[in-house]
């Protein structure tokens, strides 16, 4: 009987100590915000990146639409069937040429944007801001395109057009691309060299506009034409000797 009482007292004492220990142990609540952020940005596809891509595509589609709406039909005088003068269509020539060049620029920069954003699973606040700056200068292209279409030989108009294209290409091809490379090392070195070269090339149109408007137009036309060349040829130009030997 004494042994049974002693055993029961020991069990009660151990149970009391265990209960007291449980009460003293602080409860650790999981950081729900941090966990959800990690799941969002470490999954197969970050929801934030998907929204950035969708928003960018929408803005660029609106930019192209605004540019084509600036192409006004010529005002015809007299009878359309008898006195139509094809010279009236020549009035829209500079506007149409500026539209074609700006459209080609928007397309090649959009393709480059799609290329660097494809498969990206990581996002950051800096990525959002860099993409916003890129879209801001892209949104100015319809305005400067309409201006240079009205005054194709005005140095100030050509310089403003070239400056807008330069800033749009700069924010999309250098800060944004280099930051994406830090988030997910997918951008080859030769592509980064190409981006720096094309940005410097189109930037020459700004000072050239005050020397020769025709040279400035030529430089602006060259940039989207250069991106039309195959990646294999571009890689051959901008790859270093060690990269070519390594087959990178």
Coordinates of C-alpha atoms in Angstrom, one line a residue:
X1 CA 0.0 0.0 0.0
X2 CA 2.8 2.4 0.8
X3 CA 4.6 1.6 -2.4
X4 CA 1.4 2.2 -4.4
X5 CA 0.9 5.6 -2.7
X6 CA 4.5 6.6 -3.5
X7 CA 4.1 5.6 -7.1
X8 CA 1.0 7.6 -7.5
X9 CA 2.6 10.6 -5.9
X10 CA 5.5 10.4 -8.3
X11 CA 3.3 10.2 -11.3
X12 CA 1.2 13.2 -10.1
X13 CA 4.4 15.2 -9.5
X14 CA 5.8 14.4 -13.0
X15 CA 2.5 15.3 -14.6
X16 CA 2.4 18.6 -12.7
X17 CA 5.9 19.5 -13.8
X18 CA 5.1 18.6 -17.4
X19 CA 1.9 20.8 -17.4
X20 CA 3.9 23.7 -15.9
X21 CA 6.5 23.4 -18.5
X22 CA 4.0 23.5 -21.3
X23 CA 2.4 26.6 -19.9
X24 CA 5.8 28.4 -19.6
X25 CA 6.8 27.5 -23.2
X26 CA 5.9 30.5 -25.4
X27 CA 3.9 29.7 -28.6
X28 CA 5.8 30.6 -31.8
X29 CA 3.5 31.9 -34.5
X30 CA 4.6 31.3 -38.1
X31 CA 5.3 34.4 -40.1
X32 CA 2.4 34.1 -42.5
X33 CA 3.3 37.1 -44.5
X34 CA 6.9 35.9 -45.1
X35 CA 5.8 32.4 -45.8
X36 CA 3.2 33.4 -48.4
X37 CA 5.8 35.7 -50.1
X38 CA 8.3 32.9 -50.3
X39 CA 5.7 30.5 -51.8
X40 CA 4.7 33.2 -54.3
X41 CA 8.2 34.0 -55.5
X42 CA 9.7 30.6 -55.2
X43 CA 7.1 28.6 -57.1
X44 CA 7.0 27.5 -60.7
X45 CA 5.9 31.0 -61.7
X46 CA 5.7 34.0 -59.5
X47 CA 2.3 35.6 -59.5
X48 CA 3.9 39.0 -59.3
X49 CA 6.0 38.4 -62.5
X50 CA 3.0 37.2 -64.3
X51 CA 1.1 40.4 -63.5
X52 CA 4.1 42.5 -64.6
X53 CA 4.2 40.7 -67.9
X54 CA 0.5 41.1 -68.4
X55 CA 0.5 44.7 -67.5
X56 CA 3.5 45.5 -69.8
X57 CA 1.8 43.7 -72.7
X58 CA -1.3 45.7 -72.2
X59 CA 0.5 49.0 -72.1
X60 CA 2.5 48.3 -75.2
X61 CA -0.6 47.3 -77.1
X62 CA -2.2 50.6 -76.2
X63 CA 1.0 52.4 -77.3
X64 CA 0.8 50.8 -80.8
X65 CA -2.9 51.7 -81.0
X66 CA -2.3 55.3 -80.1
X67 CA 0.4 55.6 -82.8
X68 CA -1.8 54.3 -85.6
X69 CA -4.6 56.6 -84.6
X70 CA -2.2 59.5 -85.2
X71 CA -2.2 58.6 -89.0
X72 CA -5.0 60.9 -90.3
X73 CA -6.4 60.3 -93.7
X74 CA -5.6 63.1 -96.2
X75 CA -8.4 65.7 -96.9
X76 CA -9.5 65.2 -100.6
X77 CA -10.7 68.2 -102.6
X78 CA -12.9 67.8 -105.7
X79 CA -14.2 64.6 -107.2
X80 CA -12.7 61.5 -105.9
X81 CA -13.1 59.7 -109.2
X82 CA -12.0 62.4 -111.6
X83 CA -9.7 64.8 -109.8
X84 CA -7.9 62.6 -107.4
X85 CA -4.3 63.6 -106.9
X86 CA -1.9 61.0 -105.6
X87 CA 0.4 63.8 -104.5
X88 CA -2.0 64.2 -101.6
X89 CA -0.8 60.8 -100.2
X90 CA 2.7 62.1 -100.2
X91 CA 1.7 64.5 -97.4
X92 CA 1.3 61.5 -95.1
X93 CA 4.7 60.0 -96.2
X94 CA 6.8 61.4 -93.3
X95 CA 4.1 60.5 -90.7
X96 CA 3.8 57.0 -92.1
X97 CA 7.6 56.5 -92.2
X98 CA 7.9 57.7 -88.6
X99 CA 5.1 55.4 -87.6
X100 CA 6.8 52.4 -89.3
X101 CA 10.1 53.1 -87.6
X102 CA 8.5 53.6 -84.1
X103 CA 6.4 50.5 -84.6
X104 CA 9.5 48.4 -85.5
X105 CA 11.2 49.9 -82.4
X106 CA 8.3 49.0 -80.1
X107 CA 8.1 45.5 -81.5
X108 CA 11.9 44.7 -81.1
X109 CA 11.9 46.1 -77.6
X110 CA 8.8 44.1 -76.7
X111 CA 10.3 40.9 -78.1
X112 CA 13.4 41.6 -76.0
X113 CA 11.2 42.2 -72.9
X114 CA 9.4 38.9 -73.5
X115 CA 12.7 37.1 -73.9
X116 CA 14.1 38.3 -70.6
X117 CA 10.9 37.8 -68.7
X118 CA 10.2 34.4 -70.0
X119 CA 10.7 31.7 -67.3
X120 CA 11.5 34.3 -64.6
X121 CA 10.3 32.9 -61.2
X122 CA 11.7 35.7 -58.9
X123 CA 10.4 39.2 -58.4
X124 CA 11.5 42.2 -56.4
X125 CA 10.3 45.7 -55.7
X126 CA 13.2 47.0 -57.8
X127 CA 12.0 44.9 -60.7
X128 CA 8.6 46.6 -60.6
X129 CA 10.1 50.1 -60.5
X130 CA 12.6 49.4 -63.4
X131 CA 9.7 48.1 -65.5
X132 CA 7.6 51.1 -64.6
X133 CA 10.4 53.5 -65.9
X134 CA 10.7 51.4 -69.0
X135 CA 6.9 51.7 -69.7
X136 CA 6.9 55.4 -68.9
X137 CA 9.4 56.2 -71.7
X138 CA 7.7 53.7 -74.0
X139 CA 4.4 55.6 -73.5
X140 CA 6.1 58.8 -74.8
X141 CA 6.9 57.3 -78.2
X142 CA 3.5 58.1 -79.8
X143 CA 3.8 61.7 -78.8
X144 CA 7.4 62.2 -80.2
X145 CA 6.5 60.1 -83.3
X146 CA 3.6 62.4 -84.1
X147 CA 5.8 65.4 -83.5
X148 CA 8.6 64.2 -85.9
X149 CA 5.9 63.2 -88.4
X150 CA 4.7 66.7 -88.6
X151 CA 8.2 68.2 -88.7
X152 CA 10.5 65.5 -90.2
X153 CA 13.4 67.9 -90.9
X154 CA 13.3 69.9 -87.7
X155 CA 16.4 69.1 -85.6
X156 CA 14.6 69.6 -82.3
X157 CA 11.8 67.2 -83.3
X158 CA 14.2 64.5 -84.5
X159 CA 16.4 65.0 -81.3
X160 CA 13.3 64.6 -79.0
X161 CA 12.3 61.5 -80.9
X162 CA 15.8 60.0 -80.7
X163 CA 16.0 60.9 -77.0
X164 CA 12.7 59.1 -76.2
X165 CA 13.7 56.0 -78.0
X166 CA 17.1 56.0 -76.3
X167 CA 15.6 56.3 -72.8
X168 CA 13.1 53.6 -73.5
X169 CA 15.8 51.3 -74.8
X170 CA 18.1 52.2 -71.9
X171 CA 15.7 51.3 -69.1
X172 CA 14.6 48.1 -70.8
X173 CA 17.9 46.9 -72.1
X174 CA 20.4 47.8 -69.3
X175 CA 19.0 48.4 -65.8
X176 CA 16.0 46.0 -66.1
X177 CA 17.9 43.3 -68.0
X178 CA 20.9 43.4 -65.6
X179 CA 18.6 43.2 -62.6
X180 CA 16.8 40.3 -64.0
X181 CA 20.2 38.6 -64.5
X182 CA 20.8 39.1 -60.8
X183 CA 17.5 37.5 -59.9
X184 CA 17.9 34.6 -62.2
X185 CA 21.2 34.2 -64.1
X186 CA 19.8 33.6 -67.5
X187 CA 21.1 36.6 -69.6
X188 CA 24.2 35.7 -71.6
X189 CA 27.1 38.1 -71.6
X190 CA 27.0 38.7 -75.3
X191 CA 23.4 39.9 -75.1
X192 CA 24.2 42.4 -72.4
X193 CA 27.1 43.7 -74.6
X194 CA 24.7 44.0 -77.5
X195 CA 22.2 46.0 -75.4
X196 CA 24.8 48.5 -74.4
X197 CA 26.0 48.9 -78.0
X198 CA 22.5 49.4 -79.4
X199 CA 21.7 51.9 -76.7
X200 CA 24.9 53.9 -77.4
X201 CA 24.1 53.7 -81.1
X202 CA 20.7 55.2 -81.0
X203 CA 21.8 57.8 -78.4
X204 CA 24.0 59.2 -81.2
X205 CA 20.9 60.3 -83.0
X206 CA 20.4 63.1 -80.5
X207 CA 23.5 65.1 -81.2
X208 CA 23.5 64.1 -84.8
X209 CA 20.1 65.7 -85.3
X210 CA 21.8 69.1 -84.9
X211 CA 24.5 68.2 -87.4
X212 CA 22.6 66.3 -90.0
X213 CA 18.9 65.4 -89.7
X214 CA 19.4 62.7 -92.4
X215 CA 22.2 61.0 -90.4
X216 CA 20.0 61.0 -87.3
X217 CA 17.2 59.4 -89.2
X218 CA 19.7 56.8 -90.6
X219 CA 20.9 55.9 -87.1
X220 CA 17.3 55.6 -85.7
X221 CA 16.4 53.3 -88.6
X222 CA 19.6 51.2 -88.1
X223 CA 18.7 50.2 -84.5
X224 CA 15.5 48.1 -85.1
X225 CA 17.1 46.8 -88.3
X226 CA 20.0 45.5 -86.3
X227 CA 17.7 43.5 -84.0
X228 CA 16.2 41.9 -87.1
X229 CA 19.4 40.1 -87.7
X230 CA 19.5 36.5 -86.4
X231 CA 20.7 35.8 -82.9
X232 CA 23.4 33.5 -84.2
X233 CA 25.0 36.4 -86.1
X234 CA 24.6 38.8 -83.1
X235 CA 26.2 36.2 -80.9
X236 CA 29.1 35.9 -83.3
X237 CA 29.7 39.7 -83.1
X238 CA 29.4 40.3 -79.4
X239 CA 30.8 37.1 -77.9
X240 CA 34.3 37.3 -76.6
X241 CA 37.0 35.0 -77.9
X242 CA 37.0 32.8 -74.8
X243 CA 33.2 32.5 -75.1
X244 CA 33.4 31.5 -78.7
X245 CA 36.1 28.9 -77.9
X246 CA 34.0 27.6 -75.0
X247 CA 30.9 27.5 -77.2
X248 CA 28.9 29.7 -74.8

